[in-house]
Coordinates of C-alpha atoms in Angstrom, one line a residue:
Chain A
M16 CA 46.1 73.7 137.7
T17 CA 49.5 74.4 139.2
L18 CA 49.2 71.2 141.0
T19 CA 48.4 69.0 138.1
V20 CA 51.2 70.3 135.8
P21 CA 54.2 68.7 137.5
A22 CA 52.2 65.5 137.9
L23 CA 51.5 65.4 134.2
R24 CA 55.1 66.0 133.4
A25 CA 56.3 63.3 135.7
R26 CA 54.0 60.8 134.1
R27 CA 55.1 61.7 130.6
V28 CA 58.7 61.2 131.5
R29 CA 58.0 57.8 132.9
R30 CA 56.1 56.7 129.9
N31 CA 58.7 57.8 127.5
R32 CA 61.4 55.6 129.1
R33 CA 60.6 52.9 126.6
G34 CA 61.2 55.4 123.9
P35 CA 59.1 55.8 120.8
V36 CA 62.1 54.8 118.7
A37 CA 62.0 51.2 120.1
V38 CA 58.2 51.0 119.5
V39 CA 58.5 52.4 116.0
G40 CA 61.4 50.0 115.3
A41 CA 59.4 47.1 116.6
A42 CA 56.5 48.0 114.4
V43 CA 58.7 48.4 111.3
F44 CA 60.4 45.1 112.0
L45 CA 57.1 43.3 112.4
A46 CA 55.8 44.9 109.2
V47 CA 58.9 43.6 107.3
V48 CA 58.4 40.1 108.7
V49 CA 54.7 40.1 107.7
V50 CA 55.5 41.3 104.2
A51 CA 58.2 38.7 103.9
A52 CA 55.8 36.0 104.9
V53 CA 53.1 37.2 102.5
A54 CA 55.4 37.9 99.6
A55 CA 57.8 35.0 100.1
P56 CA 57.4 33.5 96.6
L57 CA 58.3 36.9 95.1
L58 CA 61.2 37.7 97.4
A59 CA 62.9 34.4 97.9
P60 CA 65.8 34.0 95.5
Y61 CA 65.6 30.1 95.5
S62 CA 63.0 27.5 96.2
P63 CA 63.2 26.8 100.0
D64 CA 63.5 23.1 99.3
A65 CA 66.1 23.2 96.5
T66 CA 69.1 21.3 97.7
S67 CA 72.6 21.6 96.3
L68 CA 75.2 19.5 98.2
L69 CA 78.0 21.4 96.5
D70 CA 76.9 24.6 98.1
S71 CA 76.2 23.2 101.6
L72 CA 77.0 25.2 104.7
L73 CA 78.1 28.4 103.0
P74 CA 78.6 31.2 105.5
P75 CA 76.3 34.3 105.4
G76 CA 77.4 36.8 102.8
S77 CA 78.4 34.3 100.2
P78 CA 77.7 35.4 96.6
G79 CA 74.2 34.3 95.7
H80 CA 73.4 33.2 99.2
L81 CA 72.9 36.3 101.4
L82 CA 72.4 34.4 104.6
G83 CA 74.4 31.3 103.5
T84 CA 73.1 27.8 103.1
D85 CA 72.3 24.9 105.4
S86 CA 73.9 21.4 105.6
T87 CA 72.0 20.2 102.5
G88 CA 72.7 23.4 100.6
R89 CA 69.3 25.0 100.9
D90 CA 69.3 28.8 100.8
V91 CA 68.8 30.1 104.4
L92 CA 67.2 33.4 103.3
S93 CA 64.6 31.6 101.2
R94 CA 63.8 29.1 103.9
L95 CA 63.5 32.0 106.4
L96 CA 61.0 33.8 104.2
Y97 CA 58.9 30.8 103.6
G98 CA 59.2 29.6 107.2
A99 CA 57.8 33.0 108.4
R100 CA 54.4 31.9 107.1
L101 CA 53.9 29.0 109.5
S102 CA 55.9 30.6 112.2
L103 CA 53.5 33.6 112.3
L104 CA 50.2 31.9 111.3
A105 CA 50.3 29.2 113.8
P106 CA 50.8 31.4 116.9
L107 CA 48.2 33.8 115.4
G108 CA 45.7 30.9 115.3
V109 CA 46.5 30.0 118.9
V110 CA 46.1 33.6 120.0
L111 CA 42.8 34.1 118.2
A112 CA 41.4 30.8 119.6
S113 CA 42.6 31.4 123.2
T114 CA 41.4 35.0 123.1
V115 CA 37.9 34.0 122.0
L116 CA 37.7 31.2 124.6
G117 CA 39.3 33.3 127.3
V118 CA 37.0 36.3 126.7
A119 CA 33.9 34.0 126.9
V120 CA 35.2 32.3 130.1
G121 CA 36.3 35.5 131.7
L122 CA 33.1 37.4 131.0
V123 CA 30.8 34.6 132.2
A124 CA 32.9 34.3 135.4
A125 CA 32.8 38.0 136.0
R126 CA 29.2 38.8 135.1
G127 CA 27.4 35.5 135.3
P128 CA 25.9 33.8 138.3
R129 CA 28.2 33.1 141.3
W130 CA 28.3 29.4 140.8
A131 CA 29.6 29.9 137.2
D132 CA 32.4 32.1 138.6
L133 CA 33.4 29.5 141.2
L134 CA 33.3 26.7 138.6
L135 CA 35.3 28.6 135.9
S136 CA 37.8 30.3 138.2
R137 CA 38.7 27.0 140.0
T138 CA 38.9 25.2 136.6
M139 CA 41.3 27.9 135.4
D140 CA 43.4 27.6 138.6
I141 CA 43.8 23.9 137.9
A142 CA 44.6 24.5 134.3
F143 CA 47.4 26.8 135.4
A144 CA 49.1 23.9 137.1
F145 CA 49.8 22.3 133.7
P146 CA 52.8 23.8 131.8
S147 CA 51.4 24.7 128.4
L148 CA 54.3 23.0 126.6
L149 CA 53.7 19.8 128.4
L150 CA 50.1 19.9 127.5
A151 CA 51.0 20.4 123.8
M152 CA 53.5 17.5 123.9
L153 CA 50.8 15.3 125.4
A154 CA 48.5 16.3 122.6
V155 CA 51.2 15.4 120.0
A156 CA 51.6 12.0 121.8
V157 CA 47.9 11.3 121.6
F158 CA 47.0 12.7 118.2
G159 CA 50.3 12.5 116.3
A160 CA 52.8 15.1 115.2
G161 CA 51.8 18.0 113.0
L162 CA 50.7 21.5 113.7
A163 CA 47.0 20.9 114.5
A164 CA 47.3 19.0 117.8
P165 CA 49.8 21.4 119.5
M166 CA 47.8 24.4 118.2
V167 CA 44.7 23.1 119.8
A168 CA 46.5 22.2 123.0
L169 CA 48.2 25.6 123.3
S170 CA 44.9 27.4 122.6
I171 CA 43.4 25.6 125.5
A172 CA 46.5 26.1 127.7
Y173 CA 46.5 29.8 127.1
T174 CA 42.8 30.3 127.7
P175 CA 43.1 30.6 131.5
F176 CA 45.7 33.3 131.1
V177 CA 43.3 35.4 129.0
G178 CA 40.3 34.3 131.0
R179 CA 41.8 35.5 134.3
V180 CA 42.8 38.9 132.9
V181 CA 39.4 39.3 131.3
R182 CA 37.6 38.3 134.5
S183 CA 39.5 40.8 136.7
L184 CA 39.1 43.6 134.2
A185 CA 35.4 42.9 133.7
V186 CA 34.8 42.8 137.4
Q187 CA 36.5 46.2 137.7
E188 CA 34.7 47.7 134.7
G189 CA 31.4 46.2 135.9
S190 CA 31.6 48.1 139.2
R191 CA 31.6 51.4 137.4
A192 CA 28.4 53.4 137.9
Y193 CA 27.5 53.5 134.2
V194 CA 26.9 49.7 134.3
E195 CA 24.3 50.1 136.9
S196 CA 22.7 53.0 135.1
Y197 CA 22.3 50.9 132.0
A198 CA 20.7 48.2 134.1
V199 CA 18.3 50.8 135.4
M200 CA 17.4 51.7 131.9
G201 CA 16.2 48.1 131.5
F202 CA 19.2 46.6 129.6
S203 CA 20.0 43.0 130.4
T204 CA 23.3 42.0 131.9
T205 CA 24.3 40.2 128.7
W206 CA 23.6 43.3 126.6
V207 CA 25.5 45.6 128.8
T208 CA 28.4 43.1 129.0
L209 CA 28.7 42.7 125.3
R210 CA 27.9 46.2 124.1
H211 CA 29.6 48.3 126.8
L212 CA 32.0 46.2 128.9
L213 CA 33.7 44.2 126.1
P214 CA 34.5 47.2 123.8
N215 CA 35.9 49.0 126.8
L216 CA 38.2 46.0 127.5
A217 CA 39.3 45.7 123.9
P218 CA 42.6 47.8 124.2
A219 CA 43.7 45.8 127.2
L220 CA 42.8 42.6 125.4
A221 CA 44.9 43.6 122.4
A222 CA 47.9 44.1 124.7
Q223 CA 47.3 40.8 126.3
A224 CA 47.0 39.1 122.9
A225 CA 50.3 40.6 121.7
L226 CA 52.1 39.1 124.7
A227 CA 50.4 35.7 124.1
F228 CA 51.5 35.8 120.5
G229 CA 55.1 36.0 121.6
Y230 CA 54.7 33.1 124.0
A231 CA 52.9 31.0 121.3
L232 CA 55.6 31.7 118.8
I233 CA 58.3 30.5 121.2
D234 CA 56.3 27.4 122.3
L235 CA 55.5 26.4 118.7
A236 CA 59.1 27.0 117.6
T237 CA 60.2 24.8 120.6
L238 CA 57.9 22.0 119.5
S239 CA 59.2 22.2 115.9
F240 CA 62.7 22.2 117.2
L241 CA 61.9 19.0 119.2
G242 CA 60.4 17.5 116.0
L243 CA 56.9 17.5 117.4
G244 CA 55.5 20.4 115.5
V245 CA 55.8 21.2 111.8
R246 CA 56.4 18.0 109.7
P247 CA 58.8 18.0 106.7
P248 CA 58.6 19.1 103.9
E249 CA 56.9 22.0 105.6
S250 CA 59.2 24.0 107.8
D251 CA 59.2 26.9 110.2
W252 CA 61.9 28.7 112.1
G253 CA 62.0 26.1 114.9
S254 CA 62.5 23.2 112.5
M255 CA 65.3 25.2 110.7
I256 CA 67.2 25.5 114.0
A257 CA 66.6 21.8 114.6
Q258 CA 68.0 20.8 111.2
A259 CA 71.0 23.0 111.8
Q260 CA 72.1 21.0 114.8
P261 CA 74.7 18.8 113.0
A262 CA 76.2 21.9 111.4
I263 CA 76.6 23.4 114.9
L264 CA 78.7 20.4 115.9
Q265 CA 80.8 21.0 112.8
G266 CA 81.5 24.5 114.1
L267 CA 79.3 26.2 111.5
P268 CA 76.4 27.6 113.6
A269 CA 75.3 30.3 111.1
S270 CA 72.3 28.4 109.7
A271 CA 71.0 27.9 113.3
I272 CA 71.8 31.4 114.5
V273 CA 69.9 33.2 111.7
P274 CA 66.4 31.6 112.4
G275 CA 67.2 31.8 116.1
V276 CA 67.8 35.5 116.0
T277 CA 64.7 36.0 113.9
V278 CA 62.6 34.3 116.5
L279 CA 64.2 36.4 119.2
L280 CA 63.7 39.7 117.4
T281 CA 60.1 38.9 116.5
V282 CA 59.2 38.1 120.0
I283 CA 60.9 41.2 121.4
A284 CA 59.2 43.3 118.8
V285 CA 55.7 41.9 119.6
N286 CA 56.3 42.3 123.3
L287 CA 57.4 45.9 122.9
L288 CA 54.3 46.7 120.9
G289 CA 52.1 44.8 123.4
E290 CA 53.7 46.8 126.3
H291 CA 53.1 50.0 124.4
L292 CA 49.4 49.1 123.8
G293 CA 49.1 48.3 127.5
S294 CA 50.5 51.6 128.7
S295 CA 48.2 53.5 126.4
V296 CA 45.3 51.6 127.9
G297 CA 46.3 52.9 131.3
R298 CA 46.5 56.4 129.9
T299 CA 43.0 56.5 128.4
D300 CA 41.7 54.9 131.6
R301 CA 43.1 57.7 133.7
E302 CA 41.8 60.3 131.3
R303 CA 38.3 58.8 131.6
A304 CA 38.3 58.7 135.4
Chain B
M9 CA -3.5 68.6 149.0
T10 CA -7.2 67.8 148.9
T11 CA -8.2 67.8 145.3
T12 CA -11.6 66.3 144.4
V13 CA -10.1 63.5 142.3
D14 CA -7.3 61.6 143.7
P15 CA -5.4 60.2 140.7
R16 CA -3.9 56.8 141.0
P17 CA -0.4 57.1 142.4
V18 CA 2.5 56.3 140.1
L19 CA 4.6 55.2 143.1
E20 CA 3.2 53.8 146.2
V21 CA 5.4 52.4 149.0
E22 CA 3.7 50.9 151.9
G23 CA 5.3 49.5 155.1
L24 CA 8.5 48.7 153.2
S25 CA 11.1 46.9 155.4
L26 CA 14.4 45.6 154.0
S27 CA 17.2 43.7 155.6
V28 CA 20.4 42.1 154.3
P29 CA 22.1 39.1 155.9
G30 CA 25.0 39.9 158.2
H31 CA 27.5 38.0 160.3
D32 CA 25.2 37.8 163.2
G33 CA 21.7 37.6 161.8
P34 CA 19.9 40.0 159.4
V35 CA 20.9 43.7 159.4
P36 CA 17.8 45.9 159.0
L37 CA 18.2 48.8 156.6
L38 CA 14.7 50.1 156.2
A39 CA 11.7 49.8 158.5
D40 CA 8.1 50.6 157.7
V41 CA 8.8 53.2 155.0
G42 CA 5.8 54.7 153.3
L43 CA 5.7 57.1 150.3
V44 CA 3.1 58.1 147.8
V45 CA 3.8 60.0 144.5
R46 CA 0.9 61.0 142.2
P47 CA 1.3 62.0 138.6
G48 CA 2.5 65.6 138.3
E49 CA 3.7 65.6 141.8
T50 CA 7.3 66.1 143.1
V51 CA 8.1 64.4 146.4
G52 CA 11.3 65.1 148.2
L53 CA 13.1 62.4 150.0
V54 CA 15.5 64.0 152.5
G55 CA 17.9 62.5 155.0
E56 CA 21.6 62.2 155.9
S57 CA 23.9 59.6 154.2
G58 CA 22.8 56.1 155.2
S59 CA 19.3 57.1 156.1
G60 CA 17.9 54.8 153.4
K61 CA 16.7 57.3 150.9
S62 CA 18.6 56.0 147.9
L63 CA 17.8 52.4 148.9
T64 CA 14.1 53.3 148.9
I65 CA 14.0 54.6 145.4
R66 CA 16.3 51.8 144.1
T67 CA 13.8 49.3 145.6
A68 CA 11.1 51.1 143.5
L69 CA 13.0 49.8 140.4
G70 CA 13.6 46.4 141.8
L71 CA 17.3 47.1 142.5
T72 CA 17.5 45.6 145.9
P73 CA 20.9 44.5 147.3
R74 CA 22.0 40.9 146.8
R75 CA 20.1 38.5 149.1
A76 CA 18.0 41.3 150.6
R77 CA 14.8 40.3 152.4
T78 CA 11.9 42.7 151.9
A79 CA 8.4 43.1 153.4
G80 CA 5.7 45.5 152.6
R81 CA 4.5 46.7 149.2
V82 CA 6.0 48.7 146.4
T83 CA 3.8 49.6 143.5
V84 CA 4.9 51.5 140.4
D85 CA 2.1 52.4 138.0
G86 CA 0.1 49.3 139.1
L87 CA 3.0 46.9 139.1
D88 CA 3.9 45.1 142.3
V89 CA 7.7 45.5 142.1
L90 CA 8.7 43.2 145.0
S91 CA 7.0 40.2 143.4
A92 CA 7.6 41.2 139.7
G93 CA 9.5 38.9 137.4
R94 CA 12.6 39.8 135.5
G95 CA 10.7 40.6 132.3
E96 CA 8.2 42.8 134.1
L97 CA 11.1 44.7 135.8
R98 CA 12.8 45.2 132.5
E99 CA 9.6 46.7 131.0
L100 CA 9.2 48.9 134.1
R101 CA 12.8 50.2 133.8
R102 CA 12.5 50.7 130.0
H103 CA 9.1 52.4 129.8
T104 CA 7.5 53.3 133.1
A105 CA 10.3 54.7 135.3
A106 CA 13.6 56.3 134.8
M107 CA 16.4 57.4 137.1
V108 CA 18.9 60.2 137.1
F109 CA 22.1 59.6 139.2
Q110 CA 24.2 61.8 141.3
D111 CA 27.3 61.9 139.1
P112 CA 26.6 62.3 135.3
R113 CA 30.2 61.5 134.5
A114 CA 29.9 58.1 136.1
S115 CA 26.5 57.2 134.7
V116 CA 27.3 57.1 131.0
N117 CA 29.8 55.0 129.2
G118 CA 32.7 57.4 128.6
S119 CA 34.0 55.7 125.5
R120 CA 30.8 56.1 123.4
T121 CA 29.2 59.2 122.0
I122 CA 26.2 61.0 123.5
G123 CA 24.3 60.1 120.4
A124 CA 25.0 56.4 120.8
H125 CA 23.9 56.6 124.4
L126 CA 20.6 58.3 123.6
V127 CA 19.8 56.2 120.5
E128 CA 20.5 53.0 122.4
G129 CA 18.0 53.9 125.1
L130 CA 15.4 54.8 122.5
R131 CA 15.9 51.7 120.4
A132 CA 15.5 49.6 123.5
G133 CA 12.1 51.3 123.9
G134 CA 11.2 50.0 120.4
V135 CA 11.9 53.1 118.3
D136 CA 13.5 52.4 114.9
R137 CA 17.0 53.7 114.2
R138 CA 16.2 56.8 112.1
Q139 CA 13.3 58.0 114.4
A140 CA 15.5 57.4 117.4
R141 CA 18.2 59.7 115.9
A142 CA 15.7 62.4 115.2
R143 CA 14.1 62.1 118.6
A144 CA 17.6 62.2 120.3
V145 CA 18.4 65.5 118.6
E146 CA 15.1 66.8 119.6
L147 CA 15.6 65.8 123.2
L148 CA 19.0 67.4 123.4
E149 CA 17.5 70.6 122.1
R150 CA 14.7 70.5 124.7
V151 CA 17.2 70.1 127.6
G152 CA 19.1 73.1 126.3
I153 CA 22.1 71.6 124.6
R154 CA 23.4 74.0 121.9
E155 CA 23.9 72.5 118.4
P156 CA 22.3 69.3 119.3
A157 CA 23.1 67.6 116.0
R158 CA 26.8 68.1 116.5
A159 CA 26.6 67.2 120.2
M160 CA 25.4 63.8 119.2
R161 CA 28.9 63.0 117.9
R162 CA 30.6 64.2 121.1
H163 CA 31.9 62.0 123.9
P164 CA 30.9 62.6 127.5
G165 CA 34.3 63.9 128.4
E166 CA 33.7 66.9 126.1
F167 CA 30.8 68.1 128.2
S168 CA 30.9 70.0 131.5
G169 CA 29.2 68.3 134.5
G170 CA 26.0 70.4 134.2
M171 CA 25.7 69.9 130.4
L172 CA 26.3 66.2 130.8
Q173 CA 23.6 66.0 133.5
R174 CA 21.3 67.6 131.0
V175 CA 22.2 64.9 128.5
V176 CA 21.5 62.2 131.1
I177 CA 18.1 63.8 131.9
A178 CA 17.4 63.8 128.2
G179 CA 18.1 60.1 128.2
A180 CA 15.9 59.5 131.2
L181 CA 13.0 61.3 129.6
S182 CA 13.4 59.8 126.2
T183 CA 11.0 57.0 126.9
N184 CA 8.3 59.3 128.4
P185 CA 8.4 57.7 131.8
R186 CA 5.5 58.1 134.3
L187 CA 7.9 58.2 137.2
L188 CA 11.3 59.9 137.4
L189 CA 13.6 59.0 140.3
A190 CA 16.3 61.7 140.8
D191 CA 19.0 60.4 143.1
E192 CA 20.8 63.6 144.3
P193 CA 20.9 64.8 140.7
T194 CA 22.7 68.1 141.6
T195 CA 25.0 67.0 144.4
A196 CA 28.0 66.6 142.1
L197 CA 27.4 69.9 140.4
D198 CA 28.4 73.4 141.3
V199 CA 25.8 75.8 142.8
T200 CA 24.8 77.8 139.7
T201 CA 24.6 74.7 137.6
Q202 CA 22.5 73.1 140.3
A203 CA 19.9 75.7 140.0
E204 CA 19.7 75.3 136.2
V205 CA 19.5 71.5 136.4
V206 CA 16.8 71.7 139.1
S207 CA 14.7 74.1 137.1
L208 CA 15.1 72.0 134.0
L209 CA 14.0 68.9 135.9
T210 CA 10.9 70.6 137.4
S211 CA 9.8 72.2 134.2
M212 CA 10.2 68.9 132.3
Q213 CA 8.3 67.1 135.0
A214 CA 5.5 69.6 134.9
E215 CA 5.3 69.5 131.2
A216 CA 5.1 65.7 131.0
G217 CA 2.9 65.3 134.1
M218 CA 5.3 62.7 135.5
G219 CA 5.6 61.9 139.2
M220 CA 9.1 62.7 140.5
V221 CA 11.0 61.6 143.6
F222 CA 13.7 64.1 144.3
V223 CA 16.3 62.6 146.7
T224 CA 18.6 65.1 148.3
H225 CA 20.3 65.8 151.6
D226 CA 19.6 69.5 151.1
L227 CA 16.5 70.3 153.1
T228 CA 16.2 73.8 151.8
L229 CA 16.4 72.7 148.2
A230 CA 13.8 70.0 148.8
A231 CA 11.5 72.5 150.5
A232 CA 11.8 74.9 147.5
V233 CA 11.3 72.3 144.8
C234 CA 8.9 69.7 146.2
D235 CA 5.2 69.5 146.7
R236 CA 5.8 67.3 149.7
V237 CA 8.9 66.4 151.6
V238 CA 9.5 63.1 153.3
V239 CA 12.3 63.2 155.9
M240 CA 14.0 60.0 156.7
Y241 CA 16.2 59.1 159.6
A242 CA 18.0 55.8 160.1
G243 CA 15.8 53.8 157.7
R244 CA 12.5 55.3 158.9
V245 CA 10.2 58.1 157.8
V246 CA 10.1 60.7 160.6
E247 CA 8.1 63.5 159.0
V248 CA 6.0 64.1 156.0
A249 CA 5.0 67.7 155.2
A250 CA 4.3 70.1 152.4
G251 CA 7.6 71.8 151.3
D252 CA 6.9 75.3 152.7
E253 CA 5.1 74.0 155.8
L254 CA 8.2 71.9 156.7
F255 CA 10.4 74.9 156.4
R256 CA 8.1 77.2 158.4
S257 CA 7.2 74.9 161.3
P258 CA 9.1 71.6 161.4
A259 CA 7.2 69.1 163.6
H260 CA 9.9 66.6 164.3
P261 CA 12.9 67.6 166.3
Y262 CA 15.2 65.9 163.7
T263 CA 13.8 68.1 160.9
A264 CA 14.2 71.2 163.1
A265 CA 17.7 70.2 164.0
L266 CA 18.5 69.8 160.3
L267 CA 17.1 73.2 159.5
D268 CA 19.1 74.8 162.4
A269 CA 22.2 73.2 161.1
H270 CA 21.8 74.9 157.7
P271 CA 23.4 78.4 157.3
G272 CA 20.9 81.0 156.3
L273 CA 21.6 84.2 154.2
H274 CA 19.0 86.2 156.0
G275 CA 18.4 87.2 159.6
P276 CA 21.0 87.8 162.3
R277 CA 24.2 85.9 162.1
A278 CA 24.2 83.0 164.5
A279 CA 26.5 80.1 165.2
L280 CA 25.4 77.0 163.3
R281 CA 24.0 74.3 165.6
A282 CA 25.2 70.9 164.6
V283 CA 23.0 67.9 165.5
P284 CA 24.8 66.2 168.4
G285 CA 26.0 62.7 167.9
R286 CA 26.3 61.1 164.4
P287 CA 23.7 59.6 162.1
L288 CA 23.0 56.1 163.0
A289 CA 22.2 53.0 160.9
L290 CA 18.9 51.4 161.6
A291 CA 20.7 48.4 163.1
E292 CA 22.3 50.5 165.8
T293 CA 19.4 52.6 166.8
P294 CA 18.1 52.5 170.4
S295 CA 14.6 51.1 171.3
G296 CA 11.7 53.3 170.7
C297 CA 12.3 56.5 168.7
S298 CA 15.5 56.1 166.6
F299 CA 16.4 59.7 167.2
R300 CA 15.9 59.8 170.9
D301 CA 19.6 59.7 172.0
R302 CA 20.4 62.7 169.8
C303 CA 17.2 64.5 170.7
T304 CA 17.2 67.3 173.3
E305 CA 13.6 66.7 174.0
A306 CA 13.6 63.0 174.6
D307 CA 12.4 61.4 177.9
D308 CA 11.6 57.9 179.1
A309 CA 8.4 57.7 177.1
C310 CA 10.4 58.0 173.9
A311 CA 12.1 54.7 174.7
E312 CA 9.0 52.6 174.9
E313 CA 8.0 52.2 171.3
V314 CA 8.6 53.5 167.8
P315 CA 6.2 56.5 167.5
A316 CA 3.8 56.3 164.6
L317 CA 3.3 59.1 162.1
R318 CA 0.7 61.4 163.7
R319 CA -1.0 64.5 162.3
H320 CA 0.4 67.8 163.7
G321 CA -0.5 71.0 162.0
G322 CA 0.4 70.6 158.4
S323 CA 2.7 67.7 159.0
D324 CA 2.7 64.0 159.8
A325 CA 5.5 63.5 162.4
A326 CA 6.7 60.4 164.1
C327 CA 7.2 62.1 167.5
L328 CA 5.4 62.0 170.8
R329 CA 5.8 65.7 171.3
P330 CA 5.8 67.3 167.9
G331 CA 6.1 71.0 167.1
R332 CA 8.6 73.6 168.3
E333 CA 6.0 75.0 170.7
A334 CA 6.1 71.8 172.7
W335 CA 9.9 71.9 173.2
A336 CA 11.7 73.6 176.0

């Protein structure tokens, strides 16, 4: 008992380094972003596409335009709120698709026959060699601009990241004695994998998914910035930055900075939450052992 | 031993040899292992770590190591395990035989409730959900868990080791198996809990008329609990005897050495005599008797061939000069 107490305390101190304030802040910020995206029509003071050349390039804080206007006089706040929808939904789709694919690939590699592991693991190694963004651009080149092609391409590109994590976690979890004891009870490998292994991996998967969401958000914003993602009249945060480029040259960067900072804060918040999830996974794992 | 009717054994191992591929040729792990368990009988399987006792009972469930080569015959309740297909093995594990492991903490999924664990096993045996719940509560009560209905909602982490081993035993017995394989079921528990778990196992076994294999490295415990004790050394059976007989007059020098190495509560205090050398794996044993280079009685004759099991008093021993009276 006396031995474990200092050890416990040391661990707690280490975990609290990324304080709860940051995690709570991140959660609150993300909640606000999600509410903004859902309730954009209610919250936005203007239509996101309403132009007014007389009011173009107003600085943030101007009367009637809280975050200013862009070079065609569109209200930046309204565009930010509406843009949140695609900016969040598209990476969400990528994360869901790559998680489902990655889990399938990882579990088969970890628990299936040896040849399947060889095949899948080597395929993932090769897939790692292609930068995901490059793959997405290639997809755009082949299938044309728009969100669908890069989303599919990114989903495939992220699958090996998820797959490799799932494989190593499943191998580790599969070596626990309880897995053998269920086999002894006459349960098939598939049953034990889906009913016992997968639920036990879920927390780690959630952490992984949060990190992937951040990457996907940046990648998709990058594509939109390059004009390869969202097509006008639709817009997301990436295309807002792209459209603000002429204004930056005129020395009025506000309409680019606002969506840029939003992307940055969202990604940081998602990563903080993901890291927090990951550390609580480690904690429950230690308690179980 | 000699009853008029000899009921059909639930487990019969005959001439079982097993080897796994190694860097330079196959590595033998078991050689010519024999074992018979009849319904209602408890057979102890005793030996040091690596003597092949766990491997033997795992083989009885078809759990051989990857790419292992086997020879001989293993029959569980009429099923030839070594040539059984996947489906037959699944049926065997679900209905005919059950296993209790050393560490209860490790043998259940820690993130699910006890109830979920028991119900899952019962459902796999073809019981419907509501009946499975009722039966699980009943089983928990029978193995001595207080407030079984509430215990169903608890997680393994909320039980002590002994209590959790009771839960595991409840799970193993839930499908009314004909054969129970207990792989050092008390080794991970403290001594008082050990006694409770052992008496629970034996009473459940007697009640259900199951055959039980009790694997342990504690010779005294085996002698107390089992009808018959099979002593293994380096992948071979060296002695088979009734529990009390073995304790009173060990016929094989290895059995005697094991008993001498065990501290006793009674009698004059004497220094413990450790067995010289270390336990060997089958692959590194000398020619002839596996035990001969650790045996104080060995001579040139012991090197010639592996001694067969021969009757000596109440025992069958694989020794050329069995029985203490033959030793210097």
